[in-house]
XYZ file of C-alpha atoms in Angstrom:
379
model
C -25.770 -13.470 16.093
C -21.639 -12.640 16.539
C -20.801 -8.985 17.282
C -17.118 -7.935 14.770
C -16.226 -4.723 14.783
C -13.951 -4.099 11.524
C -12.310 -0.298 11.660
C -10.253 0.573 8.394
C -8.769 4.219 7.839
C -7.934 4.573 4.454
C -8.711 2.317 0.997
C -6.167 -0.070 1.295
C -8.220 -0.729 4.605
C -11.538 -0.857 3.219
C -10.483 -3.719 0.802
C -9.383 -5.420 2.826
C -11.889 -5.140 5.697
C -14.399 -6.396 2.493
C -12.773 -9.224 1.946
C -12.964 -10.246 5.570
C -16.488 -10.054 5.692
C -17.011 -11.853 3.181
C -13.924 -14.812 3.933
C -15.609 -14.590 7.266
C -19.262 -15.319 6.616
C -18.425 -18.141 4.292
C -16.710 -19.921 7.178
C -18.919 -19.281 9.832
C -23.425 -18.293 9.948
C -24.422 -15.193 11.945
C -22.235 -12.753 11.211
C -22.958 -9.541 12.178
C -20.640 -6.541 11.698
C -20.088 -2.833 12.515
C -17.762 -0.242 12.630
C -15.911 2.364 9.685
C -15.163 1.865 6.489
C -15.674 2.919 3.245
C -17.632 1.677 0.129
C -15.992 -1.643 -0.165
C -17.489 -2.192 3.235
C -20.350 -0.770 2.968
C -21.088 -3.169 0.414
C -20.715 -5.477 2.975
C -23.251 -4.694 5.220
C -21.031 -1.588 7.006
C -22.858 1.687 7.968
C -20.258 3.451 8.609
C -19.859 5.406 11.951
C -18.499 8.158 10.073
C -16.850 8.981 7.116
C -13.714 6.918 6.429
C -12.119 9.533 4.250
C -12.124 11.772 7.757
C -9.123 9.370 8.992
C -6.850 8.936 5.507
C -4.793 11.698 6.269
C -0.893 11.861 6.149
C 1.719 14.087 7.428
C 1.762 16.485 9.648
C 0.697 19.131 7.736
C -2.228 17.680 7.139
C -3.178 16.152 10.367
C -2.689 19.201 13.034
C -5.631 21.534 11.823
C -7.439 18.119 12.367
C -6.110 16.885 15.466
C -9.460 18.098 17.538
C -11.660 16.470 15.109
C -9.572 13.409 15.351
C -9.753 13.145 18.862
C -13.125 13.689 19.287
C -13.117 10.722 16.607
C -11.215 8.610 18.593
C -13.855 8.859 21.757
C -16.591 8.133 19.525
C -15.339 5.533 18.228
C -14.526 3.993 21.575
C -17.950 5.289 23.093
C -19.729 3.082 19.914
C -17.630 0.093 21.244
C -17.848 0.550 24.468
C -22.065 0.311 23.632
C -22.214 -2.430 21.447
C -20.120 -4.759 23.478
C -18.604 -6.670 20.282
C -17.471 -9.760 20.342
C -13.965 -9.131 19.198
C -12.965 -6.061 17.147
C -10.665 -5.801 14.131
C -8.304 -2.876 13.327
C -7.135 -2.867 9.758
C -3.567 -1.272 9.451
C -3.758 2.797 9.766
C -1.593 3.149 12.947
C -2.020 6.120 13.806
C -5.733 5.852 14.455
C -6.245 2.270 15.190
C -3.024 2.198 17.761
C -4.225 4.578 19.527
C -8.247 3.008 19.841
C -7.223 -0.189 20.757
C -5.117 0.845 23.654
C -8.161 3.165 24.615
C -10.983 -0.054 24.879
C -7.735 -2.407 26.323
C -10.242 -1.831 30.206
C -13.152 -3.555 28.211
C -11.551 -6.827 28.166
C -12.642 -7.352 24.912
C -11.372 -9.801 22.203
C -8.367 -7.205 19.841
C -6.802 -8.415 16.246
C -4.882 -5.562 14.216
C -4.363 -6.589 10.462
C -1.561 -5.269 8.860
C 2.239 -5.160 10.946
C 3.179 -1.975 11.368
C 6.314 -2.028 9.694
C 8.963 -0.927 12.726
C 11.296 -3.600 11.696
C 12.486 -1.076 9.124
C 12.887 1.945 11.659
C 12.598 2.139 14.923
C 12.305 -0.886 15.639
C 12.297 -0.196 19.538
C 8.437 1.346 19.180
C 8.240 -2.194 19.667
C 7.583 -1.921 23.009
C 4.392 -0.032 23.040
C 2.659 -2.949 21.744
C 2.566 -6.121 24.280
C -1.191 -5.989 25.590
C -2.548 -3.992 22.448
C -4.059 -7.128 20.916
C -4.245 -10.530 20.769
C -3.325 -11.721 17.457
C -1.501 -9.260 14.825
C -2.310 -10.653 11.300
C 1.131 -10.539 9.639
C 1.372 -9.974 5.471
C 5.046 -10.526 4.872
C 6.809 -14.000 5.813
C 9.578 -12.611 8.036
C 7.501 -10.344 10.364
C 6.707 -13.434 13.141
C 9.946 -13.699 13.725
C 10.498 -10.310 14.393
C 7.483 -10.372 16.453
C 7.417 -13.681 18.323
C 9.676 -13.111 21.174
C 8.027 -9.335 21.877
C 5.231 -11.566 22.919
C 3.093 -10.586 20.247
C 0.853 -13.028 18.946
C 1.604 -13.052 15.413
C 0.080 -15.449 12.046
C 0.992 -14.967 8.557
C -1.968 -14.940 6.597
C -0.142 -13.868 3.416
C -0.071 -10.867 1.623
C -3.271 -9.434 -0.402
C -1.605 -8.724 -3.703
C -2.133 -12.065 -4.613
C -5.936 -11.184 -4.534
C -5.860 -7.695 -5.948
C -6.314 -9.297 -9.954
C -3.040 -7.141 -10.825
C -2.021 -10.374 -13.268
C -5.039 -9.961 -14.626
C -5.593 -7.357 -16.709
C -6.713 -7.089 -20.314
C -4.033 -5.181 -22.601
C -6.156 -5.315 -25.671
C -8.891 -3.628 -23.805
C -6.409 -1.156 -22.881
C -5.986 -0.320 -26.784
C -9.853 -0.374 -27.773
C -9.788 2.201 -24.679
C -7.541 4.924 -25.415
C -7.327 3.540 -29.719
C -3.719 2.499 -29.816
C -1.861 0.576 -31.883
C -0.813 -3.377 -30.903
C 2.299 -2.065 -31.250
C 2.593 0.222 -29.374
C 5.074 0.538 -26.238
C 3.851 1.743 -23.340
C 6.010 2.927 -20.116
C 4.336 2.755 -16.852
C 4.498 5.614 -14.468
C 3.430 5.649 -10.677
C 4.144 8.536 -8.956
C 2.257 7.861 -5.759
C -0.849 8.781 -4.325
C 0.162 12.089 -2.186
C 0.799 15.292 -2.930
C 3.933 15.517 -1.147
C 4.697 12.410 -3.533
C 3.770 13.874 -6.619
C 5.131 17.392 -6.270
C 8.415 15.619 -5.961
C 8.175 13.044 -8.666
C 6.440 14.030 -11.405
C 8.676 16.703 -12.603
C 11.987 14.048 -12.468
C 9.162 11.758 -14.508
C 8.439 14.775 -16.917
C 12.172 15.253 -17.657
C 12.788 11.597 -17.589
C 10.037 10.714 -20.334
C 11.597 14.057 -21.913
C 15.328 12.109 -21.920
C 13.695 8.384 -23.444
C 11.673 9.961 -26.438
C 14.692 10.581 -28.929
C 14.974 7.362 -28.165
C 11.834 5.523 -28.112
C 9.824 7.951 -30.472
C 6.733 5.593 -30.269
C 6.787 4.825 -26.442
C 3.298 6.219 -24.652
C 3.399 6.963 -21.190
C 0.666 6.008 -18.838
C 0.669 7.626 -15.828
C -1.087 5.987 -13.088
C -3.004 8.667 -10.732
C -5.204 8.338 -7.188
C -8.348 9.352 -8.247
C -8.059 12.416 -6.189
C -5.106 13.972 -7.708
C -5.926 13.144 -11.739
C -7.002 16.266 -12.614
C -4.360 18.244 -10.636
C -1.750 15.435 -11.975
C -2.991 15.930 -15.827
C -2.546 19.318 -15.547
C 1.046 19.123 -14.304
C 1.863 16.897 -17.244
C -0.145 18.859 -20.283
C 3.261 20.897 -20.853
C 5.367 17.531 -21.694
C 6.332 16.678 -24.762
C 4.211 13.529 -24.799
C 1.447 13.987 -22.124
C 0.612 10.526 -20.317
C -2.281 8.780 -21.119
C -4.082 8.721 -17.038
C -5.792 6.205 -15.717
C -7.258 6.265 -11.965
C -9.282 3.204 -11.285
C -7.964 -0.646 -10.489
C -9.090 -1.742 -13.961
C -7.793 -0.054 -16.045
C -4.439 0.500 -14.252
C -4.127 -3.562 -14.710
C -5.191 -3.700 -18.159
C -2.239 -0.713 -18.978
C 0.208 -3.188 -16.475
C -0.497 -5.817 -19.245
C 0.512 -4.578 -21.851
C 3.390 -2.479 -20.952
C 6.904 -2.897 -20.987
C 8.804 -1.012 -18.470
C 7.375 1.269 -14.849
C 8.632 3.864 -13.095
C 7.475 3.780 -9.326
C 7.595 5.549 -5.918
C 8.348 2.593 -3.427
C 5.389 0.786 -1.522
C 3.297 -1.734 -2.206
C 2.982 -0.800 -6.142
C 6.386 -2.606 -6.763
C 4.750 -5.856 -5.525
C 1.294 -5.539 -7.805
C 3.794 -4.016 -10.637
C 6.189 -7.458 -10.331
C 2.712 -9.954 -9.645
C 1.941 -8.037 -13.185
C 5.079 -9.754 -14.696
C 6.145 -5.513 -15.475
C 10.407 -4.878 -15.621
C 10.655 -1.417 -13.175
C 12.932 0.927 -11.774
C 12.137 2.149 -7.852
C 11.931 5.977 -6.997
C 11.774 8.195 -4.470
C 12.297 11.324 -2.935
C 11.712 13.223 0.081
C 12.920 16.622 1.783
C 16.886 16.290 2.884
C 16.367 16.779 6.491
C 14.382 13.763 6.036
C 16.165 11.761 4.057
C 18.708 11.851 6.631
C 16.859 11.130 9.487
C 15.809 8.114 7.564
C 18.879 7.184 6.692
C 20.120 6.840 10.226
C 16.363 5.219 11.732
C 16.312 2.499 8.701
C 17.311 -0.831 9.257
C 16.386 -2.474 5.975
C 18.650 -2.923 3.216
C 16.265 -2.141 0.351
C 13.130 0.478 0.315
C 11.208 -1.664 -2.719
C 9.419 -4.351 -0.906
C 9.242 -6.462 -3.939
C 13.485 -6.381 -3.537
C 13.042 -7.351 -0.066
C 11.447 -10.023 -0.063
C 14.021 -11.253 -2.617
C 16.367 -10.209 -0.577
C 18.868 -8.730 -3.128
C 18.326 -5.471 -5.380
C 16.279 -7.523 -8.144
C 14.753 -4.125 -9.307
C 17.067 -0.748 -9.202
C 16.378 2.056 -6.118
C 16.732 5.450 -7.214
C 16.396 7.448 -3.784
C 16.817 10.825 -3.064
C 20.238 12.114 -4.968
C 19.817 9.022 -7.269
C 16.089 10.140 -8.367
C 17.621 12.408 -11.548
C 16.208 12.078 -14.966
C 19.840 11.063 -16.024
C 19.558 8.663 -13.943
C 16.044 7.066 -14.342
C 15.780 7.574 -18.188
C 19.161 5.313 -18.476
C 17.566 2.841 -16.491
C 14.098 2.014 -18.379
C 16.743 2.242 -21.661
C 18.113 -0.560 -20.167
C 15.295 -2.034 -19.511
C 13.031 -1.596 -22.987
C 16.200 -1.949 -25.149
C 17.722 -5.303 -23.131
C 15.384 -8.322 -23.310
C 17.124 -10.143 -21.037
C 17.243 -8.293 -17.897
C 13.651 -7.752 -18.298
C 13.527 -11.659 -18.400
C 15.807 -11.302 -15.912
C 13.753 -9.277 -13.419
C 10.374 -11.549 -14.202
C 12.006 -14.477 -12.760
C 13.242 -12.944 -9.673
C 9.395 -11.674 -9.045
C 8.381 -15.343 -9.523
C 10.567 -16.510 -6.495
C 10.045 -13.579 -4.747
C 5.738 -13.284 -4.618
C 6.024 -17.323 -3.662
C 7.248 -15.950 -0.358
C 3.547 -13.925 0.161
C 1.199 -17.116 -0.316
C 1.121 -19.599 2.737
C 1.503 -23.109 3.076
C -1.834 -24.950 1.112
C -4.212 -22.659 -0.725
C -6.532 -20.775 1.196
C -6.086 -17.133 0.152
C -5.014 -14.434 2.455
C -8.219 -13.804 3.158
C -9.436 -17.011 3.999
C -6.779 -17.539 6.526
C -6.620 -14.103 7.538
C -11.206 -14.217 8.257
C -9.300 -18.052 10.416
C -7.136 -16.650 12.711
C -9.914 -14.094 13.092
C -12.603 -16.643 13.617
C -10.196 -18.767 15.676
C -9.904 -16.020 18.849
C -14.217 -16.816 19.267
């Protein structure tokens, strides 16, 4: 048996880990897996060393009270790896935990792979000097990442982006309309304020005011709020006072069904822009942080765009309304333009197709298959 130790620290990493395990088993027999994961990796037979949710912390306010526990979990994971002596260790994203773990297990002499390259190319590029020696192979999701990491001797391999396997382009609009009793002629607007309270607290009031400004011109427009399950009740309560309270979707299938019937979207920056682009939903992208964080970010960010779909396109394909531009007036004007100008919406869709094509690797291999090949090649 070949023992592969997989460590995921949040929901997206759990999905990547599960797909990777399935793809490895499809290519090679005798694969046994241990490590840390969530429900998706459990379906692949991984009995998590401890609940993955303990690692899914973001922001200083969340992390500081849990520092002692996180340190104990780091030590526990290191000890488990040392005891099991796996043939290879695969860490997935969550750099705050996984990169520390990789550094601690270097003396064990095990093969190591890190899946999802740290986005140091976007800001604080000097951090890359701390990475040599942490892994034997770095699996990159974005086509331009190998060119950044290769000169530093970090053994990058482009494996394609998992959004291509997400099913975001396979939603059923009829099922969505039936689920919420909507007429076939209903026009819907997707709202994606993020999955963290720090994001939703800043964006929800702006989204509500934006919907209110759109209502006179588009009285039949149905707002659809894509909410993280843990925040659904909270966001529903916040939106209850909106002139047109939104429909709430929480699971992935419902979200993709909503995408399939939507005419436009208003989303925070992040992977959500790739999901929407894959579904062909024209969008405007926004984000707002506290002014001090924004000032620091402007000094540190080294890329011309914050929306991933714009980075891939090499131009501002979708509007980015950040910080002071994140206002109901600006957002409603952009959404109204997308709803009222079919040519502008079509231009975005055409750009999506070209940008997303860069996320696939040559040949027919899926991203998870390519990742599995890169891991198994080290064995």
